[in-house]
PDB file of C-alpha atoms in Angstrom:
ATOM      1  CA  MET C 677     -41.085  -8.058  47.581  1.00  0.00           C
ATOM      2  CA  GLN C 678     -40.453  -4.468  46.585  1.00  0.00           C
ATOM      3  CA  LYS C 679     -42.352  -2.741  43.860  1.00  0.00           C
ATOM      4  CA  GLY C 680     -40.467  -2.958  40.494  1.00  0.00           C
ATOM      5  CA  ALA C 681     -38.178  -5.789  41.644  1.00  0.00           C
ATOM      6  CA  CYS C 682     -37.547  -8.764  39.370  1.00  0.00           C
ATOM      7  CA  LYS C 683     -39.266 -12.046  40.062  1.00  0.00           C
ATOM      8  CA  LYS C 684     -36.572 -14.215  38.504  1.00  0.00           C
ATOM      9  CA  GLN C 685     -33.087 -13.543  39.769  1.00  0.00           C
ATOM     10  CA  MET C 686     -29.989 -15.034  38.103  1.00  0.00           C
ATOM     11  CA  LYS C 687     -26.226 -14.581  38.172  1.00  0.00           C
ATOM     12  CA  ASN C 688     -24.374 -12.966  35.292  1.00  0.00           C
ATOM     13  CA  GLN C 689     -20.804 -13.662  34.129  1.00  0.00           C
ATOM     14  CA  ASN C 690     -19.243 -11.606  36.915  1.00  0.00           C
ATOM     15  CA  GLY C 691     -21.190 -13.498  39.578  1.00  0.00           C
ATOM     16  CA  MET C 692     -23.442 -10.565  40.378  1.00  0.00           C
ATOM     17  CA  ARG C 693     -27.160 -10.973  40.679  1.00  0.00           C
ATOM     18  CA  CYS C 694     -29.250  -9.331  37.976  1.00  0.00           C
ATOM     19  CA  CYS C 695     -32.742  -9.447  36.630  1.00  0.00           C
ATOM     20  CA  ARG C 696     -33.448 -11.724  33.647  1.00  0.00           C
ATOM     21  CA  ALA C 697     -35.152  -8.870  31.808  1.00  0.00           C
ATOM     22  CA  GLN C 698     -31.968  -6.800  32.026  1.00  0.00           C
ATOM     23  CA  ASN C 699     -29.689  -9.616  30.830  1.00  0.00           C
ATOM     24  CA  ILE C 700     -29.868  -9.829  27.042  1.00  0.00           C
ATOM     25  CA  THR C 701     -28.381 -13.041  25.714  1.00  0.00           C
ATOM     26  CA  ASP C 702     -27.389 -14.000  22.196  1.00  0.00           C
ATOM     27  CA  ARG C 703     -29.948 -16.788  22.163  1.00  0.00           C
ATOM     28  CA  GLU C 704     -32.900 -14.486  22.561  1.00  0.00           C
ATOM     29  CA  PHE C 705     -31.840 -12.092  19.742  1.00  0.00           C
ATOM     30  CA  SER C 706     -29.759 -14.352  17.478  1.00  0.00           C
ATOM     31  CA  GLY C 707     -31.846 -13.816  14.312  1.00  0.00           C
ATOM     32  CA  MET C 708     -32.295 -10.107  14.809  1.00  0.00           C
ATOM     33  CA  ILE C 709     -28.988  -9.053  13.209  1.00  0.00           C
ATOM     34  CA  THR C 710     -29.580 -11.347  10.247  1.00  0.00           C
ATOM     35  CA  ILE C 711     -32.934  -9.759   9.539  1.00  0.00           C
ATOM     36  CA  GLU C 712     -31.524  -6.245   9.878  1.00  0.00           C
ATOM     37  CA  MET C 713     -28.611  -7.024   7.556  1.00  0.00           C
ATOM     38  CA  ALA C 714     -31.009  -8.507   4.998  1.00  0.00           C
ATOM     39  CA  TYR C 715     -32.504  -5.018   4.709  1.00  0.00           C
ATOM     40  CA  ILE C 716     -29.369  -2.941   5.155  1.00  0.00           C
ATOM     41  CA  ALA C 717     -26.831  -4.843   3.008  1.00  0.00           C
ATOM     42  CA  PRO C 718     -28.566  -4.300  -0.366  1.00  0.00           C
ATOM     43  CA  VAL C 719     -28.998  -0.606   0.386  1.00  0.00           C
ATOM     44  CA  MET C 720     -25.327  -0.277   1.321  1.00  0.00           C
ATOM     45  CA  LEU C 721     -24.261  -2.124  -1.846  1.00  0.00           C
ATOM     46  CA  LEU C 722     -26.551   0.057  -3.974  1.00  0.00           C
ATOM     47  CA  VAL C 723     -25.066   3.237  -2.517  1.00  0.00           C
ATOM     48  CA  PHE C 724     -21.534   1.907  -3.017  1.00  0.00           C
ATOM     49  CA  PHE C 725     -22.047   0.900  -6.650  1.00  0.00           C
ATOM     50  CA  LEU C 726     -23.886   4.115  -7.522  1.00  0.00           C
ATOM     51  CA  SER C 727     -21.058   6.162  -6.035  1.00  0.00           C
ATOM     52  CA  VAL C 728     -18.498   4.150  -8.040  1.00  0.00           C
ATOM     53  CA  MET C 729     -20.533   4.701 -11.225  1.00  0.00           C
ATOM     54  CA  GLY C 730     -20.718   8.415 -10.440  1.00  0.00           C
ATOM     55  CA  ILE C 731     -16.960   8.563  -9.960  1.00  0.00           C
ATOM     56  CA  PHE C 732     -16.405   6.775 -13.292  1.00  0.00           C
ATOM     57  CA  TYR C 733     -18.863   9.149 -15.010  1.00  0.00           C
ATOM     58  CA  TYR C 734     -17.067  12.275 -13.808  1.00  0.00           C
ATOM     59  CA  HIS C 735     -13.667  10.709 -14.531  1.00  0.00           C
ATOM     60  CA  ASP C 736     -14.675  10.018 -18.129  1.00  0.00           C
ATOM     61  CA  LYS C 737     -16.234  13.474 -18.457  1.00  0.00           C
ATOM     62  CA  GLU C 738     -12.983  15.134 -17.423  1.00  0.00           C
ATOM     63  CA  ILE C 739     -10.940  12.880 -19.741  1.00  0.00           C
ATOM     64  CA  ILE C 740     -13.221  13.663 -22.696  1.00  0.00           C
ATOM     65  CA  ALA C 741     -13.223  17.398 -21.879  1.00  0.00           C
ATOM     66  CA  SER C 742      -9.434  17.525 -21.655  1.00  0.00           C
ATOM     67  CA  CYS C 743      -9.028  15.596 -24.928  1.00  0.00           C
ATOM     68  CA  ALA C 744     -11.513  17.911 -26.656  1.00  0.00           C
ATOM     69  CA  TYR C 745      -9.755  21.014 -25.366  1.00  0.00           C
ATOM     70  CA  GLU C 746      -6.363  19.667 -26.370  1.00  0.00           C
ATOM     71  CA  ALA C 747      -7.668  18.932 -29.876  1.00  0.00           C
ATOM     72  CA  ALA C 748      -9.129  22.445 -30.074  1.00  0.00           C
ATOM     73  CA  VAL C 749      -5.781  23.983 -29.069  1.00  0.00           C
ATOM     74  CA  VAL C 750      -3.917  21.852 -31.618  1.00  0.00           C
ATOM     75  CA  GLY C 751      -6.434  22.926 -34.268  1.00  0.00           C
ATOM     76  CA  SER C 752      -5.981  26.542 -33.228  1.00  0.00           C
ATOM     77  CA  ALA C 753      -2.197  26.276 -33.569  1.00  0.00           C
ATOM     78  CA  LYS C 754      -2.445  24.554 -36.961  1.00  0.00           C
ATOM     79  CA  ALA C 755      -4.957  27.133 -38.213  1.00  0.00           C
ATOM     80  CA  ARG C 756      -2.233  29.799 -37.931  1.00  0.00           C
ATOM     81  CA  GLU C 757      -0.027  27.898 -40.364  1.00  0.00           C
ATOM     82  CA  LYS C 758      -0.133  28.567 -44.110  1.00  0.00           C
ATOM     83  CA  SER C 759      -1.788  25.239 -44.913  1.00  0.00           C
ATOM     84  CA  GLY C 760      -4.391  25.780 -42.195  1.00  0.00           C
ATOM     85  CA  ALA C 761      -6.294  23.152 -40.269  1.00  0.00           C
ATOM     86  CA  THR C 762      -9.240  21.040 -41.325  1.00  0.00           C
ATOM     87  CA  ALA C 763     -12.057  19.624 -39.226  1.00  0.00           C
ATOM     88  CA  GLU C 764     -10.909  16.095 -40.092  1.00  0.00           C
ATOM     89  CA  THR C 765      -7.437  16.814 -38.698  1.00  0.00           C
ATOM     90  CA  VAL C 766      -8.862  18.108 -35.430  1.00  0.00           C
ATOM     91  CA  GLU C 767     -11.238  15.115 -35.142  1.00  0.00           C
ATOM     92  CA  ALA C 768      -8.313  12.728 -35.739  1.00  0.00           C
ATOM     93  CA  VAL C 769      -6.318  14.450 -32.983  1.00  0.00           C
ATOM     94  CA  PHE C 770      -9.292  14.140 -30.617  1.00  0.00           C
ATOM     95  CA  GLU C 771      -9.834  10.431 -31.325  1.00  0.00           C
ATOM     96  CA  GLU C 772      -6.102   9.748 -30.922  1.00  0.00           C
ATOM     97  CA  ARG C 773      -6.082  11.450 -27.519  1.00  0.00           C
ATOM     98  CA  ALA C 774      -9.304   9.836 -26.245  1.00  0.00           C
ATOM     99  CA  LEU C 775      -8.574   6.291 -27.430  1.00  0.00           C
ATOM    100  CA  GLY C 776      -8.593   3.824 -24.502  1.00  0.00           C
ATOM    101  CA  LYS C 777      -8.653   6.391 -21.679  1.00  0.00           C
ATOM    102  CA  CYS C 778     -12.306   6.130 -20.635  1.00  0.00           C
ATOM    103  CA  ILE C 779     -13.505   3.627 -18.032  1.00  0.00           C
ATOM    104  CA  LEU C 780     -17.276   3.772 -18.345  1.00  0.00           C
ATOM    105  CA  PHE C 781     -17.762   4.889 -21.940  1.00  0.00           C
ATOM    106  CA  GLY C 782     -16.193   2.678 -24.598  1.00  0.00           C
ATOM    107  CA  LYS C 783     -16.833   4.640 -27.780  1.00  0.00           C
ATOM    108  CA  VAL C 784     -16.409   8.410 -27.842  1.00  0.00           C
ATOM    109  CA  GLN C 785     -17.382  10.466 -30.879  1.00  0.00           C
ATOM    110  CA  GLY C 786     -16.160  13.938 -31.678  1.00  0.00           C
ATOM    111  CA  SER C 787     -16.829  16.605 -34.273  1.00  0.00           C
ATOM    112  CA  ALA C 788     -14.984  19.831 -35.006  1.00  0.00           C
ATOM    113  CA  GLN C 789     -15.863  23.188 -36.542  1.00  0.00           C
ATOM    114  CA  ILE C 790     -13.271  25.722 -37.563  1.00  0.00           C
ATOM    115  CA  ASP C 791     -14.204  29.383 -38.009  1.00  0.00           C
ATOM    116  CA  GLU C 792     -11.980  32.387 -38.630  1.00  0.00           C
ATOM    117  CA  GLU C 793     -11.810  33.202 -34.921  1.00  0.00           C
ATOM    118  CA  LYS C 794     -12.206  29.918 -33.065  1.00  0.00           C
ATOM    119  CA  VAL C 795     -12.070  26.125 -33.143  1.00  0.00           C
ATOM    120  CA  VAL C 796     -15.005  24.287 -31.563  1.00  0.00           C
ATOM    121  CA  VAL C 797     -14.783  20.585 -30.645  1.00  0.00           C
ATOM    122  CA  LYS C 798     -17.956  18.780 -29.580  1.00  0.00           C
ATOM    123  CA  ALA C 799     -17.617  15.323 -28.053  1.00  0.00           C
ATOM    124  CA  SER C 800     -20.273  12.857 -26.959  1.00  0.00           C
ATOM    125  CA  ALA C 801     -20.457   9.366 -25.512  1.00  0.00           C
ATOM    126  CA  VAL C 802     -23.339   7.009 -24.741  1.00  0.00           C
ATOM    127  CA  ARG C 803     -23.586   3.871 -22.633  1.00  0.00           C
ATOM    128  CA  GLY C 804     -27.099   2.560 -22.177  1.00  0.00           C
ATOM    129  CA  LYS C 805     -29.200   5.385 -20.757  1.00  0.00           C
ATOM    130  CA  ILE C 806     -26.164   7.361 -19.611  1.00  0.00           C
ATOM    131  CA  ARG C 807     -25.200  10.177 -21.979  1.00  0.00           C
ATOM    132  CA  LEU C 808     -22.352  12.614 -21.902  1.00  0.00           C
ATOM    133  CA  SER C 809     -21.591  15.617 -24.103  1.00  0.00           C
ATOM    134  CA  VAL C 810     -18.832  18.185 -23.890  1.00  0.00           C
ATOM    135  CA  THR C 811     -18.072  21.305 -25.940  1.00  0.00           C
ATOM    136  CA  GLU C 812     -14.647  22.932 -25.831  1.00  0.00           C
ATOM    137  CA  THR C 813     -13.509  26.058 -27.663  1.00  0.00           C
ATOM    138  CA  ALA C 814     -10.094  27.540 -28.409  1.00  0.00           C
ATOM    139  CA  GLY C 815      -9.575  30.902 -30.038  1.00  0.00           C
ATOM    140  CA  ILE C 816      -7.325  31.262 -33.068  1.00  0.00           C
ATOM    141  CA  THR C 817      -4.733  33.768 -32.004  1.00  0.00           C
ATOM    142  CA  LYS C 818      -2.645  35.733 -34.443  1.00  0.00           C
ATOM    143  CA  PRO C 819       0.220  37.159 -32.376  1.00  0.00           C
ATOM    144  CA  GLU C 820       2.259  38.058 -35.473  1.00  0.00           C
ATOM    145  CA  ALA C 821      -0.427  40.488 -36.640  1.00  0.00           C
ATOM    146  CA  LYS C 822      -0.601  42.130 -33.200  1.00  0.00           C
ATOM    147  CA  ILE C 823       3.180  42.465 -32.979  1.00  0.00           C
ATOM    148  CA  ARG C 824       3.328  44.046 -36.450  1.00  0.00           C
ATOM    149  CA  LYS C 825       0.533  46.412 -35.469  1.00  0.00           C
ATOM    150  CA  TYR C 826       2.451  47.516 -32.349  1.00  0.00           C
ATOM    151  CA  ARG C 827       5.684  47.980 -34.357  1.00  0.00           C
ATOM    152  CA  LYS C 828       3.893  50.322 -36.734  1.00  0.00           C
ATOM    153  CA  LEU C 829       2.880  52.460 -33.779  1.00  0.00           C
ATOM    154  CA  LEU C 830       6.460  52.728 -32.480  1.00  0.00           C
ATOM    155  CA  PRO C 831       8.574  55.573 -33.950  1.00  0.00           C
TER     156      PRO C 831
END
């Protein structure tokens, strides 16, 4: 017998002779995949669910940021009017816009501050240990005053 030759010879499915050590059958390794999947499946599920939660978090953050910015712009436009804008009006606009749009965060709270030059809307949401806060600002523009200023300069 040659050195390195197999002691037990058998025929494979194609009818060719092969060594038993080279022929791996399902019987010999039937529980191996089950054991591997018992370790891998929970890790795969954890990664999947964490990525879904991350997607929901950033989705809600963008929704809240856009609602806050929209409320700030509405407050900025109303501040130019004669009656002006109040913080309560801007907060009501924000809550109207954000109502029912978030997936992860159920209750979103917002507060507004109105100065002479800008409107600031701060929004926050909490779910368990996950917290989210956004601040959006819109300047109060007075284009009428600028146009009048330019007309005075013209001859």
